[in-house]
Amino acid sequence: MSLSPSNPATEASRLEALQRLNLLDTPPNVSFDRITRMASRLFGLPLAAVSLTDVDRQWFKSRVGIVQESLPRLKAPCSRIAESGQMVVVNDLQADSFYADSPLAGAGVRFYAGAPLLTNDGYCLGSMCVLGTEPRDVTEAECAALRDMAAMVMAQIELQHALGRIDPASGLPNRTQFVDDFNDLTQDRPAGERRVAGLLNLASPEQLSSALRAMGATWLDEVVGEAVRMLAETIGAGSTVYHVTPTEFAFITAPGTDIDVVCAEMETWLVQRAASVTSRFVTTARIGVAPFTIGVTGSAELLRNLHSAAQHAFDQDRGVSVFSQEQDALYRRSFWLINAFGAALDGAAGADADSQLRLVFQPKVDLVSGACIGAEALLRWTHPEFGDVSPGEFIPIIERTSMVRATTDWVLRCAMRQLAAWRADGLELELAVNVSAVNLLEPDFCTRIVDNLRSHGLPASSLALEITESALMKNPKVAEATMRDLHAAGVHMAIDDFGTGYSSLAYLQSLPAQVVKIDQSFVRGIEGDERKRSLVSAMIKLSHDLGHRVVAEGVETAEVAGVLKGVACDEAQGYWYAKPLAPGAFVDWLAGRSDVANVA
Ligand code: C2E
Ligand code: MG
Ligand code: MG
């Protein structure tokens, strides 16, 4: 009997089939052990095993009376079964010319009977075998029983394998199956063929978690079942729907399907679904569509592209979105930003000297007296590899994460530390800090600020908080309540970027803010634009009538400063006076001005 299999190509496919099942070197399993014990008992033999034939070893998925996890494949009867796919019985190994010097015979085994473990497509994975230390005969009935038990082992293997590929909730093939089928597709179809895939996302993570809390997991199963039935009808019998994440379903359309047709069908699908199912009230289904090329796009890349397109549909509040490289680059950039900023914030919390985060300070100047009466603290982030990242880019992204709390806390602590140091040097300034609207929703926000002021020995009136008008509009009730608490504590409040948020004047009147900061877009070019001048003049007048002081942002020239003074603006801030400065440069700037009265 030869050691190497007679047909290497068949042996390679057999090993591949074995590998695909992911059984080798997996932990013991009670279902297999039950069958093995039954075999041992039925034959009245001390040794039994489910033995899988790997490249050079017999590995036991289940064993009774056998100490080793595996034995060499060399001269193992199981190996002959794997090669032939036939049952093997050796009545006495020691009397057998081939097996007499085998490791099994050497270990005292005399009797062997094994039935093949055959897959549906005819590969033999190994054997269900029984062994004895005495020579023995077998009856036909015993052979039949051993074959039955081998079939039971295979049924168990295929069941477990299928379970690993089917989502238990929806009964649909899962992500693993998607990857396998996609790989088969790339083998079967011509390289370079253009195809279209889609991905339905049934709910955003927030919607999923709040709906699960309110309605329980069976509700999700129902929503999924309903959606999948409708989706399968739309894409037709030729395409499979795969359940790739708890709320995502992927599919690949038939060859030659036009991407515009897919998008139109999906739009219709969404409309029909919205008209017929109740879950539309708590979930927002979104669909990503992505073209791909056979032999060029990998399965992981395709799934990522689809996910990115569906995410884009969420962000844009659209039903269907087609994958775009540019959009994906932005999406990846914000993902990078979130991670990198998190690391920067961790480093800054340790207050190490080479922190990536720091504050700069931009003076605010009284337009009547020309004196610097305060400063705005602005956050700066220098990434060690990618350099400066603008707050205009990272703040809106961070504001959508839970890091916003720690970020504002860090800025506030750092700003107060600086302000306390300046006041100790005799500099009487009001320092403005930008806070995010979500901070105003934190129940302890006001208490934290008051505690912080106290621990830095600062009066509340030395701090102003700037909140953008557009942010305030998102959750006016809670934000307003926190602003009232802060106002009552003596902290000044300013409405930033005024004019950009479409808030009504009635609303503005109700806010406990002392200061209104007119957005740069109204200030830029005011000197040569009569209409702009009238608009700003009216904004200032109204704000004054409502009792607010007015600060103009983005003053870049003496001319603009002059116009603003002419329309009774109170304060100005901008490059004409100074760019945002590091603390040392800020003090130098102050010292260099004529209003030296500010400097002790
Ligand atoms: P903002 O609060 O309206 O700040 C004014 C922005 O205008 C700053 O940009 C400032 O550098 C810039 N600026 C000042 N004078 C001029 C000028 O004359 N011309 C021009 N073209 N620009 C001028 P920056 O520092 O890039 O900040 C952008 C925005 O990021 C800020 O707008 C603010 O909304 C946000 N931000 C900055 N730091 C923080 C922070 O610590 N926390 C929060 N939540 N937001 C921050
Ligand atoms: Mg500001
Ligand atoms: Mg602003």
PDB file of C-alpha atoms and ligand atoms in Angstrom, residues 359 362 376-380 390-392 395 399 408 411 433-436 439 466 468 496-497 517 519-520 524 553-556 573-576 578 580, ligand 1:
ATOM      1  CA  LEU A 359      -5.093  76.640  22.855  1.00  0.00           C
ATOM      2  CA  GLN A 362      -7.516  85.850  19.717  1.00  0.00           C
ATOM      3  CA  GLU A 376     -11.428  83.940  22.530  1.00  0.00           C
ATOM      4  CA  ALA A 377      -9.727  80.607  23.204  1.00  0.00           C
ATOM      5  CA  LEU A 378      -9.462  78.490  20.063  1.00  0.00           C
ATOM      6  CA  LEU A 379      -8.392  74.883  19.935  1.00  0.00           C
ATOM      7  CA  ARG A 380      -5.428  73.825  17.814  1.00  0.00           C
ATOM      8  CA  SER A 390      -8.374  72.764  11.381  1.00  0.00           C
ATOM      9  CA  PRO A 391     -11.047  72.886  14.116  1.00  0.00           C
ATOM     10  CA  GLY A 392     -13.471  73.764  11.321  1.00  0.00           C
ATOM     11  CA  ILE A 395     -14.926  69.890  15.694  1.00  0.00           C
ATOM     12  CA  GLU A 399     -19.378  66.781  18.095  1.00  0.00           C
ATOM     13  CA  THR A 408     -14.831  70.683  26.019  1.00  0.00           C
ATOM     14  CA  VAL A 411     -10.495  73.159  26.618  1.00  0.00           C
ATOM     15  CA  VAL A 433     -14.551  79.479  25.227  1.00  0.00           C
ATOM     16  CA  ASN A 434     -16.476  77.737  22.460  1.00  0.00           C
ATOM     17  CA  VAL A 435     -18.736  74.955  23.650  1.00  0.00           C
ATOM     18  CA  SER A 436     -20.762  72.514  21.611  1.00  0.00           C
ATOM     19  CA  ASN A 439     -22.510  69.988  26.002  1.00  0.00           C
ATOM     20  CA  GLU A 466     -19.840  80.828  22.897  1.00  0.00           C
ATOM     21  CA  THR A 468     -23.228  78.688  17.655  1.00  0.00           C
ATOM     22  CA  ASP A 496     -21.682  82.670  17.913  1.00  0.00           C
ATOM     23  CA  ASP A 497     -21.934  82.852  14.109  1.00  0.00           C
ATOM     24  CA  LYS A 517     -21.302  87.604  17.507  1.00  0.00           C
ATOM     25  CA  ASP A 519     -20.755  85.893  11.566  1.00  0.00           C
ATOM     26  CA  GLN A 520     -17.764  86.654   9.348  1.00  0.00           C
ATOM     27  CA  ARG A 524     -16.436  90.299   4.909  1.00  0.00           C
ATOM     28  CA  GLU A 553     -16.081  88.482  13.691  1.00  0.00           C
ATOM     29  CA  GLY A 554     -13.519  88.355  10.867  1.00  0.00           C
ATOM     30  CA  VAL A 555     -12.452  91.985  10.793  1.00  0.00           C
ATOM     31  CA  GLU A 556      -9.492  91.949   8.434  1.00  0.00           C
ATOM     32  CA  GLN A 573     -12.265  90.448  16.479  1.00  0.00           C
ATOM     33  CA  GLY A 574     -10.159  89.613  13.451  1.00  0.00           C
ATOM     34  CA  TYR A 575      -6.825  89.464  11.700  1.00  0.00           C
ATOM     35  CA  TRP A 576      -6.709  93.255  11.520  1.00  0.00           C
ATOM     36  CA  ALA A 578      -4.367  89.914  15.665  1.00  0.00           C
ATOM     37  CA  PRO A 580      -5.132  83.771  17.278  1.00  0.00           C
TER      38      PRO A 580
HETATM   39  P1  C2E B   1     -15.563  80.560  15.774  1.00  0.00           P
HETATM   40  O1  C2E B   1     -15.809  80.277  17.197  1.00  0.00           O
HETATM   41  O2  C2E B   1     -16.545  81.386  15.062  1.00  0.00           O
HETATM   42  O3  C2E B   1     -14.113  81.177  15.728  1.00  0.00           O
HETATM   43  C1  C2E B   1     -13.709  82.145  14.807  1.00  0.00           C
HETATM   44  C2  C2E B   1     -12.924  81.523  13.716  1.00  0.00           C
HETATM   45  O4  C2E B   1     -12.581  82.551  12.790  1.00  0.00           O
HETATM   46  C3  C2E B   1     -11.583  80.962  14.172  1.00  0.00           C
HETATM   47  O5  C2E B   1     -11.290  79.888  13.307  1.00  0.00           O
HETATM   48  C4  C2E B   1     -10.628  82.092  13.926  1.00  0.00           C
HETATM   49  O6  C2E B   1      -9.284  81.681  13.769  1.00  0.00           O
HETATM   50  C5  C2E B   1     -11.177  82.633  12.648  1.00  0.00           C
HETATM   51  N1  C2E B   1     -10.877  84.055  12.445  1.00  0.00           N
HETATM   52  C6  C2E B   1     -10.713  85.008  13.384  1.00  0.00           C
HETATM   53  N2  C2E B   1     -10.470  86.208  12.791  1.00  0.00           N
HETATM   54  C7  C2E B   1     -10.499  86.010  11.466  1.00  0.00           C
HETATM   55  C8  C2E B   1     -10.323  86.872  10.319  1.00  0.00           C
HETATM   56  O7  C2E B   1     -10.103  88.050  10.417  1.00  0.00           O
HETATM   57  N3  C2E B   1     -10.445  86.289   9.095  1.00  0.00           N
HETATM   58  C9  C2E B   1     -10.705  84.982   8.941  1.00  0.00           C
HETATM   59  N4  C2E B   1     -10.794  84.493   7.706  1.00  0.00           N
HETATM   60  N5  C2E B   1     -10.863  84.135   9.993  1.00  0.00           N
HETATM   61  C10 C2E B   1     -10.767  84.656  11.249  1.00  0.00           C
HETATM   62  P2  C2E B   1     -10.777  78.521  13.851  1.00  0.00           P
HETATM   63  O8  C2E B   1      -9.864  78.722  15.002  1.00  0.00           O
HETATM   64  O9  C2E B   1     -10.307  77.759  12.686  1.00  0.00           O
HETATM   65  O10 C2E B   1     -12.087  77.864  14.429  1.00  0.00           O
HETATM   66  C11 C2E B   1     -13.143  77.514  13.624  1.00  0.00           C
HETATM   67  C12 C2E B   1     -14.317  77.147  14.444  1.00  0.00           C
HETATM   68  O11 C2E B   1     -14.069  75.937  15.164  1.00  0.00           O
HETATM   69  C13 C2E B   1     -14.674  78.154  15.510  1.00  0.00           C
HETATM   70  O12 C2E B   1     -15.423  79.192  14.946  1.00  0.00           O
HETATM   71  C14 C2E B   1     -15.468  77.332  16.468  1.00  0.00           C
HETATM   72  O13 C2E B   1     -16.806  77.183  16.037  1.00  0.00           O
HETATM   73  C15 C2E B   1     -14.771  76.003  16.360  1.00  0.00           C
HETATM   74  N6  C2E B   1     -13.837  75.873  17.502  1.00  0.00           N
HETATM   75  C16 C2E B   1     -12.570  76.312  17.641  1.00  0.00           C
HETATM   76  N7  C2E B   1     -12.074  75.959  18.839  1.00  0.00           N
HETATM   77  C17 C2E B   1     -13.070  75.315  19.484  1.00  0.00           C
HETATM   78  C18 C2E B   1     -13.194  74.723  20.780  1.00  0.00           C
HETATM   79  O14 C2E B   1     -12.282  74.750  21.633  1.00  0.00           O
HETATM   80  N8  C2E B   1     -14.381  74.104  21.080  1.00  0.00           N
HETATM   81  C19 C2E B   1     -15.411  74.091  20.189  1.00  0.00           C
HETATM   82  N9  C2E B   1     -16.543  73.461  20.552  1.00  0.00           N
HETATM   83  N10 C2E B   1     -15.341  74.650  18.977  1.00  0.00           N
HETATM   84  C20 C2E B   1     -14.171  75.259  18.633  1.00  0.00           C
END
